[in-house]
Coordinates of C-alpha atoms in Angstrom, one line a residue:
X534 CA 0.3 -0.2 -0.2
X535 CA 1.2 3.7 -0.8
X536 CA -0.6 6.8 0.3
X537 CA 0.9 9.9 -1.2
X538 CA -0.3 13.0 0.8
X539 CA -1.5 15.9 -0.5
X540 CA 1.5 17.8 -0.8
X541 CA 1.2 19.9 -4.4
X542 CA -2.2 21.1 -3.2
X543 CA -2.0 24.7 -2.5
X544 CA -3.0 25.9 0.9
X545 CA -6.5 27.2 0.2
X546 CA -7.4 30.8 1.4
X547 CA -9.5 31.1 4.7
X548 CA -12.4 32.7 2.5
X549 CA -13.3 29.4 1.2
X550 CA -14.4 28.0 4.5
X551 CA -17.2 30.1 5.5
X552 CA -19.2 29.1 8.3
X553 CA -22.8 29.3 6.9
X554 CA -21.5 26.9 3.9
X555 CA -20.6 23.8 6.4
X556 CA -22.6 20.8 6.4
X557 CA -24.5 19.8 9.8
X558 CA -21.8 18.9 12.3
X559 CA -21.9 16.8 15.2
X560 CA -20.0 18.1 18.5
X561 CA -17.1 16.0 19.7
X562 CA -19.0 16.2 23.1
X563 CA -21.6 13.9 21.6
X564 CA -18.8 11.4 20.4
X565 CA -17.2 11.2 24.2
X566 CA -20.7 10.2 25.6
X567 CA -20.9 7.4 23.4
X568 CA -23.4 8.5 21.1
X569 CA -24.0 6.7 17.8
X570 CA -22.4 3.9 16.3
X571 CA -18.5 3.8 14.6
X572 CA -18.8 5.2 11.0
X573 CA -16.5 4.8 8.3
X574 CA -14.7 8.2 7.0
X575 CA -15.5 9.5 3.6
X576 CA -13.7 12.9 3.5
X577 CA -12.2 16.0 6.1
X578 CA -11.4 19.4 5.5
X579 CA -10.3 22.3 8.2
X580 CA -12.6 24.9 9.4
X581 CA -12.4 27.8 11.9
X582 CA -9.6 29.9 10.6
X583 CA -7.8 31.4 13.1
X584 CA -4.8 33.8 13.7
X585 CA -4.1 32.7 17.2
X586 CA -0.9 30.9 16.4
X587 CA 1.2 33.5 14.4
X588 CA 4.1 31.6 12.7
X589 CA 3.2 32.0 9.1
X590 CA 5.5 29.3 7.6
X591 CA 3.2 28.5 4.9
X592 CA 2.6 32.0 3.7
X593 CA 0.5 33.6 5.8
X594 CA -0.7 33.8 9.6
X595 CA -4.0 31.9 9.2
X596 CA -3.7 28.2 10.8
X597 CA -7.7 26.1 11.7
X598 CA -9.1 25.4 14.9
X599 CA -11.5 22.6 13.7
X600 CA -11.1 19.3 11.8
X601 CA -14.6 18.4 10.2
X602 CA -14.9 14.8 9.2
X603 CA -17.5 13.3 6.8
X604 CA -18.6 9.7 7.4
X605 CA -21.3 7.2 6.0
X606 CA -23.4 7.8 9.0
X607 CA -27.2 7.7 7.9
X608 CA -28.3 10.8 9.6
X609 CA -25.8 12.5 7.1
X610 CA -24.2 14.4 10.0
X611 CA -20.6 14.9 10.7
X612 CA -17.9 15.2 12.9
X613 CA -16.5 18.2 14.3
X614 CA -13.0 17.9 16.0
X615 CA -12.4 21.5 17.8
X616 CA -8.9 22.1 19.2
X617 CA -8.4 24.3 22.7
X618 CA -7.1 27.7 22.2
X619 CA -3.4 26.5 22.4
X620 CA -3.4 24.4 19.5
X621 CA -4.2 24.7 15.7
X622 CA -3.8 22.5 12.6
X623 CA -0.9 24.0 10.9
X624 CA -1.3 22.4 7.8
X625 CA -2.5 22.2 4.0
X626 CA -5.5 19.8 4.1
X627 CA -6.3 16.4 6.0
X628 CA -5.0 13.5 4.9
X629 CA -7.3 10.0 4.3
X630 CA -5.0 7.3 5.0
X631 CA -6.0 3.5 6.1
X632 CA -3.2 3.7 8.8
X633 CA -4.0 0.5 10.6
X634 CA -4.9 -1.4 7.2
X635 CA -8.3 -2.6 8.5
X636 CA -10.2 -1.5 5.3
X637 CA -11.2 1.7 6.8
X638 CA -9.6 5.3 6.6
X639 CA -8.1 7.6 9.3
X640 CA -7.2 11.4 8.9
X641 CA -3.7 12.2 9.3
X642 CA -3.0 15.9 10.0
X643 CA 0.0 18.3 11.0
X644 CA -1.5 19.7 14.8
X645 CA 1.0 22.8 16.4
X646 CA 0.6 23.4 20.3
X647 CA 1.5 27.3 21.4
X648 CA 4.9 26.1 23.4
X649 CA 6.1 23.0 22.0
X650 CA 5.3 23.2 18.2
X651 CA 4.2 20.8 15.4
X652 CA 3.4 17.2 15.8
X653 CA 2.2 14.5 13.5
X654 CA -1.1 13.5 14.4
X655 CA -4.2 11.0 13.6
X656 CA -8.0 11.3 14.2
X657 CA -10.8 8.9 13.4
X658 CA -14.3 9.1 13.9
X659 CA -13.7 9.2 17.8
X660 CA -11.2 11.7 18.1
X661 CA -7.6 11.5 18.2
X662 CA -6.0 8.3 18.2
X663 CA -2.2 8.8 18.3
X664 CA 0.3 11.4 17.6
X665 CA 4.2 11.7 17.7
X666 CA 5.8 13.9 20.3
X667 CA 5.5 17.5 19.6
X668 CA 8.9 19.3 18.3
X669 CA 9.4 20.8 21.7
X670 CA 9.5 24.5 20.9
X671 CA 7.2 27.2 19.5
X672 CA 7.2 28.1 15.8
X673 CA 8.8 24.7 15.0
X674 CA 6.8 22.7 12.2
X675 CA 7.0 19.4 10.1
X676 CA 6.2 18.8 6.6
X677 CA 4.7 15.4 5.8
X678 CA 5.7 13.5 2.9
X679 CA 3.6 10.0 2.4
X680 CA 2.7 6.9 4.1
X681 CA 3.3 3.4 2.7
X682 CA 4.3 -0.1 4.0
X683 CA 7.7 0.8 2.7
X684 CA 9.5 -2.7 4.0
X685 CA 6.6 -4.7 3.7
X686 CA 6.1 -6.3 7.0
X687 CA 2.0 -5.2 6.9
X688 CA 2.5 -2.0 8.7
X689 CA 2.3 1.7 7.6
X690 CA 5.2 3.8 8.0
X691 CA 4.4 7.7 7.9
X692 CA 7.7 9.8 7.0
X693 CA 7.7 13.6 7.3
X694 CA 10.7 16.2 7.4
X695 CA 11.2 17.7 10.9
X696 CA 11.8 21.3 10.6
X697 CA 12.2 21.3 7.0
X698 CA 14.0 25.2 7.4
X699 CA 16.5 24.1 10.2
X700 CA 16.9 20.7 11.3
X701 CA 16.0 19.0 8.1
X702 CA 15.6 15.5 9.2
X703 CA 13.8 12.7 7.7
X704 CA 11.8 11.2 10.3
X705 CA 9.9 7.8 9.9
X706 CA 6.8 6.5 12.1
X707 CA 5.2 3.2 12.0
X708 CA 1.7 3.0 13.2
X709 CA 1.6 -0.3 15.2
X710 CA -0.6 -1.4 18.3
X711 CA -2.3 1.7 18.2
X712 CA 0.6 4.0 18.5
X713 CA 3.3 5.9 16.3
X714 CA 6.6 4.1 17.1
X715 CA 10.0 6.0 15.2
X716 CA 11.8 3.6 13.0
X717 CA 14.3 5.8 11.2
X718 CA 15.8 9.0 10.7
X719 CA 17.9 10.4 8.1
X720 CA 19.6 14.2 8.2
X721 CA 20.3 16.7 5.6
X722 CA 16.9 16.4 3.4
X723 CA 13.7 19.0 3.2
X724 CA 10.7 19.4 1.4
X725 CA 9.7 23.1 2.3
X726 CA 11.0 26.5 1.9
X727 CA 9.3 29.5 4.4
X728 CA 6.7 30.9 3.0
X729 CA 5.6 28.2 0.2
X730 CA 2.3 27.4 0.3
X731 CA 2.9 23.9 -0.7
X732 CA 5.1 20.9 0.2
X733 CA 7.4 19.8 -2.5
X734 CA 8.1 15.8 -3.3
X735 CA 6.1 13.2 -1.9
X736 CA 5.9 9.2 -2.8
X737 CA 6.6 7.1 -5.7
X738 CA 6.8 3.7 -6.5
X739 CA 9.4 3.4 -10.0
X740 CA 10.8 -0.1 -9.2
X741 CA 8.1 -1.9 -7.4
X742 CA 8.9 -0.6 -3.8
X743 CA 7.8 2.9 -2.6
X744 CA 10.3 5.8 -2.2
X745 CA 10.0 9.3 -0.6
X746 CA 11.1 12.2 -3.0
X747 CA 12.5 14.9 -1.2
X748 CA 15.4 17.7 -1.6
X749 CA 18.7 17.5 -0.4
X750 CA 19.5 20.4 2.4
X751 CA 20.6 22.8 0.3
X752 CA 17.9 22.3 -2.5
X753 CA 20.8 21.3 -5.3
X754 CA 19.5 17.8 -5.4
X755 CA 16.3 15.6 -6.1
X756 CA 16.7 12.8 -3.4
X757 CA 14.5 9.3 -3.3
X758 CA 14.6 7.6 0.0
X759 CA 13.7 4.0 0.6
X760 CA 13.0 2.0 3.9
X761 CA 14.7 -1.1 4.1
X762 CA 13.5 -2.2 7.4
X763 CA 16.6 -1.5 9.2
X764 CA 17.6 2.0 7.8
X765 CA 16.7 4.8 5.5
X766 CA 18.6 4.7 2.4
X767 CA 19.1 8.0 0.0
X768 CA 20.3 8.5 -3.6
X769 CA 20.4 11.4 -5.3
X770 CA 18.1 11.1 -8.8
X771 CA 18.8 14.5 -10.3
X772 CA 19.4 18.2 -10.1
X773 CA 16.7 20.3 -8.7
X774 CA 16.1 23.3 -10.9
X775 CA 12.2 24.0 -9.9
X776 CA 9.1 22.1 -9.2
X777 CA 9.1 20.5 -12.5
X778 CA 12.0 18.4 -11.1
X779 CA 10.3 17.0 -8.3
X780 CA 7.3 16.6 -11.0
X781 CA 9.5 14.5 -13.4
X782 CA 11.3 12.5 -10.4
X783 CA 7.5 11.5 -9.1
X784 CA 6.4 10.3 -12.9
X785 CA 9.7 8.0 -12.8
X786 CA 11.5 10.1 -15.5

């Protein structure tokens, strides 16, 4: 299984998320009380734009305070996951991924906390089910790459670049037994430049095995990275000369 995150989709302006246009929602408090049966997730989106976390790494100061999850509930209601005031979704768009390989989708997001910065989190129709640790400092971010069973062991791994402008470290996490466990790291890589409203690269499968496509830390090379079950293996696959370089790499050219 290979799931490319929606990294090429540019950040949507907040005006595209008007309150009156949203579907009817079911408050998370109702979920906590056990109301309703478990539902399959059909889609997700961010709502409630906010400027309470003024980082602006994606080109503006607007983030999101709510995750709306659309399900196959017979009553047509969606689920509304509202963050506390010290957190935001600092992200492009929610990503739908079957992280536990059970046939049902979960939602993967970037969630930032006012003092400790970003983390990768997974939600289902009951709420947050797993998260990586937050980076540890405010205004420190991570840029997702994609998710796949990289080593063929039946478990899904999720990759991101930790602080793509500073640490420039690829981190790979495996979802297993209901939690995310870090399985590998590799420095000297990035996939985002400050102010860009998109994330570069993603996942490809050119030779029968999934690879993460990112850039070298100095943005001179496009790099493909595999995970063999023990470590991350990187190779330069061509010079970086603009976004078209990633398009060619993703198309296995």
